[in-house]
Coordinates of C-alpha atoms and ligand atoms in Angstrom, one line a residue:
M1 CA 86.4 121.4 127.2
S2 CA 89.4 123.8 127.4
D3 CA 89.9 127.5 127.5
F4 CA 92.5 127.2 124.7
Q5 CA 91.0 129.2 121.8
L6 CA 92.0 129.7 118.2
T7 CA 91.8 133.4 117.2
E8 CA 89.5 134.8 114.4
Q9 CA 92.7 135.3 112.4
Q10 CA 93.6 131.6 112.7
L11 CA 90.1 130.5 111.7
A12 CA 90.2 132.8 108.7
E13 CA 93.6 131.4 107.7
Y14 CA 92.2 127.9 107.8
R15 CA 89.1 128.9 105.7
E16 CA 91.3 130.6 103.1
T17 CA 94.3 128.2 102.8
G18 CA 92.7 124.9 104.0
H19 CA 95.4 124.3 106.7
L20 CA 96.6 125.8 109.9
T21 CA 99.6 125.1 112.1
V22 CA 99.2 125.4 115.9
E23 CA 102.4 124.9 118.0
D24 CA 102.6 123.6 121.6
V25 CA 99.3 121.7 121.7
F26 CA 101.0 118.8 123.6
S27 CA 103.8 118.9 126.2
S28 CA 107.1 117.1 125.7
D29 CA 106.1 114.6 128.4
E30 CA 102.9 113.7 126.5
V31 CA 104.9 113.3 123.3
A32 CA 107.5 111.2 125.0
A33 CA 104.8 108.8 126.3
A34 CA 103.4 108.5 122.7
L35 CA 106.8 107.7 121.3
R36 CA 107.5 105.0 123.9
D37 CA 104.1 103.5 123.0
I38 CA 105.0 103.5 119.3
D39 CA 108.2 101.6 120.1
D40 CA 106.4 98.9 122.0
W41 CA 103.6 98.7 119.5
S42 CA 106.0 98.6 116.5
R43 CA 107.9 95.7 118.0
E44 CA 104.7 93.7 118.5
F45 CA 103.3 94.5 115.1
L46 CA 106.6 93.8 113.2
A47 CA 106.7 90.4 114.8
S48 CA 103.1 89.6 113.7
L49 CA 103.2 90.9 110.1
T50 CA 102.0 88.6 107.3
D51 CA 103.7 88.7 103.9
E52 CA 100.7 90.6 102.4
Q53 CA 100.9 93.2 105.2
R54 CA 104.7 93.6 104.7
V55 CA 104.1 95.2 101.2
W56 CA 101.9 97.9 102.7
Y57 CA 103.4 98.5 106.2
L58 CA 107.1 98.3 105.6
E59 CA 109.4 101.0 104.1
R60 CA 111.1 100.0 100.9
G61 CA 114.9 100.2 100.7
T62 CA 115.8 100.1 104.4
Q63 CA 118.5 97.7 105.5
T64 CA 116.5 96.4 108.5
P65 CA 112.7 96.1 108.3
A66 CA 111.2 99.5 109.3
L67 CA 107.5 100.2 109.7
R68 CA 106.0 103.0 107.6
K69 CA 102.7 103.2 109.5
L70 CA 100.4 101.8 112.2
D71 CA 96.6 102.0 111.9
N72 CA 93.9 103.2 114.3
P73 CA 96.1 104.3 117.2
A74 CA 93.1 106.3 118.6
F75 CA 91.2 103.0 118.9
Q76 CA 94.0 100.6 119.6
R77 CA 96.2 102.4 122.1
P78 CA 95.0 104.2 125.3
V79 CA 97.8 106.8 125.1
F80 CA 96.6 107.9 121.7
R81 CA 93.0 107.7 122.6
Q82 CA 93.8 110.2 125.4
M83 CA 95.7 112.4 122.9
A84 CA 92.8 112.3 120.4
S85 CA 90.4 113.3 123.3
H86 CA 92.7 116.0 124.7
P87 CA 90.6 119.1 125.6
R88 CA 93.1 121.5 123.9
L89 CA 93.1 119.6 120.7
L90 CA 89.3 119.1 120.8
K91 CA 88.7 122.7 121.3
C92 CA 90.7 123.6 118.2
V93 CA 88.9 120.9 116.1
E94 CA 85.5 122.0 117.4
Q95 CA 86.2 125.6 116.4
L96 CA 87.3 124.4 112.9
I97 CA 84.5 121.9 112.0
G98 CA 81.8 122.1 114.7
P99 CA 80.6 119.8 117.5
G100 CA 79.8 116.1 117.9
L101 CA 83.3 114.9 117.2
R102 CA 84.4 111.4 116.3
V103 CA 87.7 110.0 115.1
W104 CA 86.7 107.9 112.2
F105 CA 90.2 106.7 111.4
S106 CA 93.7 107.4 112.7
Q107 CA 97.2 106.6 111.6
V108 CA 100.8 106.8 112.9
F109 CA 103.1 107.8 110.1
M110 CA 106.8 107.1 110.3
K111 CA 109.7 108.1 108.2
P112 CA 112.9 106.6 109.4
P113 CA 116.1 108.4 108.6
G114 CA 117.6 107.4 105.2
G115 CA 114.5 105.4 104.2
G116 CA 111.3 107.3 104.8
G117 CA 109.9 107.7 101.3
P118 CA 107.5 110.4 100.0
K119 CA 103.7 110.4 100.2
P120 CA 102.3 111.5 96.8
V121 CA 99.8 114.4 96.4
H122 CA 96.3 113.4 97.5
Q123 CA 93.1 114.7 99.1
D124 CA 91.8 112.9 102.2
N125 CA 88.2 113.5 101.0
F126 CA 88.9 111.2 98.0
Y127 CA 89.8 108.4 100.4
F128 CA 87.0 109.2 102.8
G129 CA 84.1 110.2 100.5
P130 CA 82.4 112.2 103.3
S131 CA 78.7 113.2 103.3
D132 CA 79.8 116.8 104.0
L133 CA 83.1 117.9 102.5
D134 CA 83.6 120.5 105.2
G135 CA 82.8 118.1 108.0
V136 CA 86.2 116.3 108.0
I137 CA 89.5 117.6 109.3
T138 CA 92.9 115.9 109.9
A139 CA 94.9 116.9 112.9
W140 CA 98.5 115.9 112.1
L141 CA 100.4 115.9 115.3
A142 CA 104.2 116.1 115.0
L143 CA 105.9 113.7 117.4
D144 CA 109.4 114.7 116.1
D145 CA 110.1 118.2 114.8
A146 CA 108.9 117.9 111.2
T147 CA 111.0 120.0 108.7
T148 CA 111.6 120.2 105.0
E149 CA 114.7 118.0 105.6
N150 CA 112.9 115.1 107.3
G151 CA 109.6 115.1 105.5
C152 CA 107.0 117.6 106.8
L153 CA 103.7 118.0 105.0
Y154 CA 103.3 120.4 102.0
Y155 CA 99.9 121.9 101.1
A156 CA 98.4 123.5 98.0
D157 CA 96.8 126.6 99.5
G158 CA 93.2 127.2 98.8
T159 CA 92.4 123.8 97.4
N160 CA 90.0 123.3 100.3
N161 CA 87.6 125.5 98.3
G162 CA 88.0 123.5 95.1
P163 CA 86.7 120.1 93.9
V164 CA 87.8 116.6 94.9
L165 CA 89.9 115.4 92.0
D166 CA 90.3 112.0 90.4
H167 CA 92.9 109.8 92.0
F168 CA 94.5 106.6 90.9
A169 CA 96.4 103.8 92.6
P170 CA 99.7 102.6 91.1
E171 CA 100.0 98.9 90.1
G172 CA 100.3 96.7 93.1
E173 CA 99.6 99.5 95.6
P174 CA 95.8 99.7 95.8
F175 CA 95.9 101.8 99.0
N176 CA 98.3 104.5 97.7
L177 CA 95.7 106.7 96.1
Q178 CA 97.1 109.9 94.5
I179 CA 96.5 112.4 91.8
P180 CA 98.4 112.0 88.5
A181 CA 101.8 113.7 88.5
E182 CA 100.9 116.0 85.6
V183 CA 97.9 117.3 87.5
A184 CA 99.9 117.6 90.8
S185 CA 102.5 119.7 89.0
Q186 CA 100.0 122.4 88.4
Y187 CA 99.8 123.2 92.1
E188 CA 102.4 125.1 94.1
M189 CA 103.0 123.2 97.3
T190 CA 103.8 125.2 100.5
P191 CA 105.8 123.4 103.2
A192 CA 104.2 123.3 106.7
P193 CA 107.0 122.6 109.2
V194 CA 105.8 122.0 112.7
M195 CA 107.7 121.4 115.9
S196 CA 107.2 118.3 118.1
G197 CA 104.0 118.7 120.1
G198 CA 102.4 121.0 117.5
V199 CA 99.6 120.2 115.1
S200 CA 99.1 120.9 111.4
F201 CA 95.3 120.8 110.7
H202 CA 94.1 120.3 107.2
H203 CA 90.7 120.3 105.5
G204 CA 89.7 117.1 103.8
N205 CA 89.8 118.7 100.3
T206 CA 93.3 120.3 100.8
L207 CA 95.8 118.7 98.4
H208 CA 98.9 117.6 100.4
Q209 CA 101.9 115.5 100.2
S210 CA 105.1 114.7 102.2
S211 CA 108.6 114.5 100.9
D212 CA 111.2 111.9 101.7
N213 CA 113.3 111.9 104.8
R214 CA 116.7 113.3 103.8
S215 CA 117.9 113.8 107.3
D216 CA 119.5 111.6 110.0
R217 CA 116.5 112.1 112.3
P218 CA 113.2 110.1 112.4
R219 CA 110.0 111.9 111.4
R220 CA 107.1 110.4 113.3
A221 CA 103.6 111.8 113.4
V222 CA 100.0 110.8 114.3
A223 CA 97.0 111.8 112.2
F224 CA 93.6 111.9 113.7
H225 CA 90.8 112.1 111.1
Y226 CA 87.9 113.8 112.8
V227 CA 84.3 114.2 111.6
N228 CA 81.6 116.4 113.0
A229 CA 78.1 115.3 114.1
K230 CA 76.5 115.8 110.7
T231 CA 79.2 113.8 108.7
D232 CA 80.1 110.3 107.9
F233 CA 82.2 108.5 105.3
A234 CA 79.3 108.0 102.9
N235 CA 81.3 106.9 99.8
P236 CA 84.8 105.9 100.8
A237 CA 87.3 104.8 98.2
L238 CA 88.8 102.2 100.6
K239 CA 87.1 100.1 103.2
Y240 CA 87.0 101.7 106.7
D241 CA 86.1 99.6 109.8
L242 CA 83.1 101.2 111.5
D243 CA 83.9 99.3 114.7
V244 CA 87.0 101.5 115.3
I245 CA 85.3 104.9 115.3
V246 CA 86.1 106.7 118.6
E247 CA 83.5 109.1 120.0
V248 CA 85.6 111.9 121.5
A249 CA 83.2 114.7 122.2
P250 CA 79.6 113.6 121.6
Ligands
AKG1 O1 102.6 111.8 107.3 C1 102.6 111.7 106.1 O2 103.7 111.6 105.5 C2 101.4 111.8 105.3 C3 100.2 112.2 106.1 C4 98.9 112.4 105.4 O3 98.8 112.3 104.2 C5 97.7 112.8 106.1 O4 97.8 112.9 107.4 O5 96.6 112.9 105.5

């Protein structure tokens, strides 16, 4: 693997707050290659969208059709498979959740300027229903600088050590699982800005959200959802395709 090492202090911070920001995991060239690939893939995907897919994949309220997300980059696209298997990233993930790593699911999240809407408060472990709550981690890699203006993530510190809460899906949005606003308002959400090439790691139980993009810059990121050797998505709330799991460090 890599000689890149998280410090004891960083590991303690992750255990206590349920998230950790590590800057400079990827170089600007690696990020530029990923962004070029997103442009190509987005063009192809936009041209092939069915009416049903448009509801879930397109931003609402933009003048021209703009994609909100792309699924399974680590499986679908060699550039992202390489990123998900990058020794520096894997070293961090292995220190945080242990060996035998697989990417069970991955997503590119996009927030175009003037249109990128918020993602409500949720816990990844509600979506994934893992056999071991501590065996899942999301590595959220900022492709653009992610700030409070363009929609960085916000976390409720310490909720990694609490329960998985009930979620609901709004009418007509079965995939948009979230906790009720009156429950979410009881938690203080801490912004986690991260510069392009940096990674914001979060535990599967950590409550998180992102705000809307109020800037004139895009906010693009890729999330790799890793599990360790002992863990699988035993009781997922949505259907996940087992054929797209990527073994990255068996
Ligand atoms: O990028 C976003 O806005 C949401 C990301 C997220 O919820 C996640 O990576 O778990």
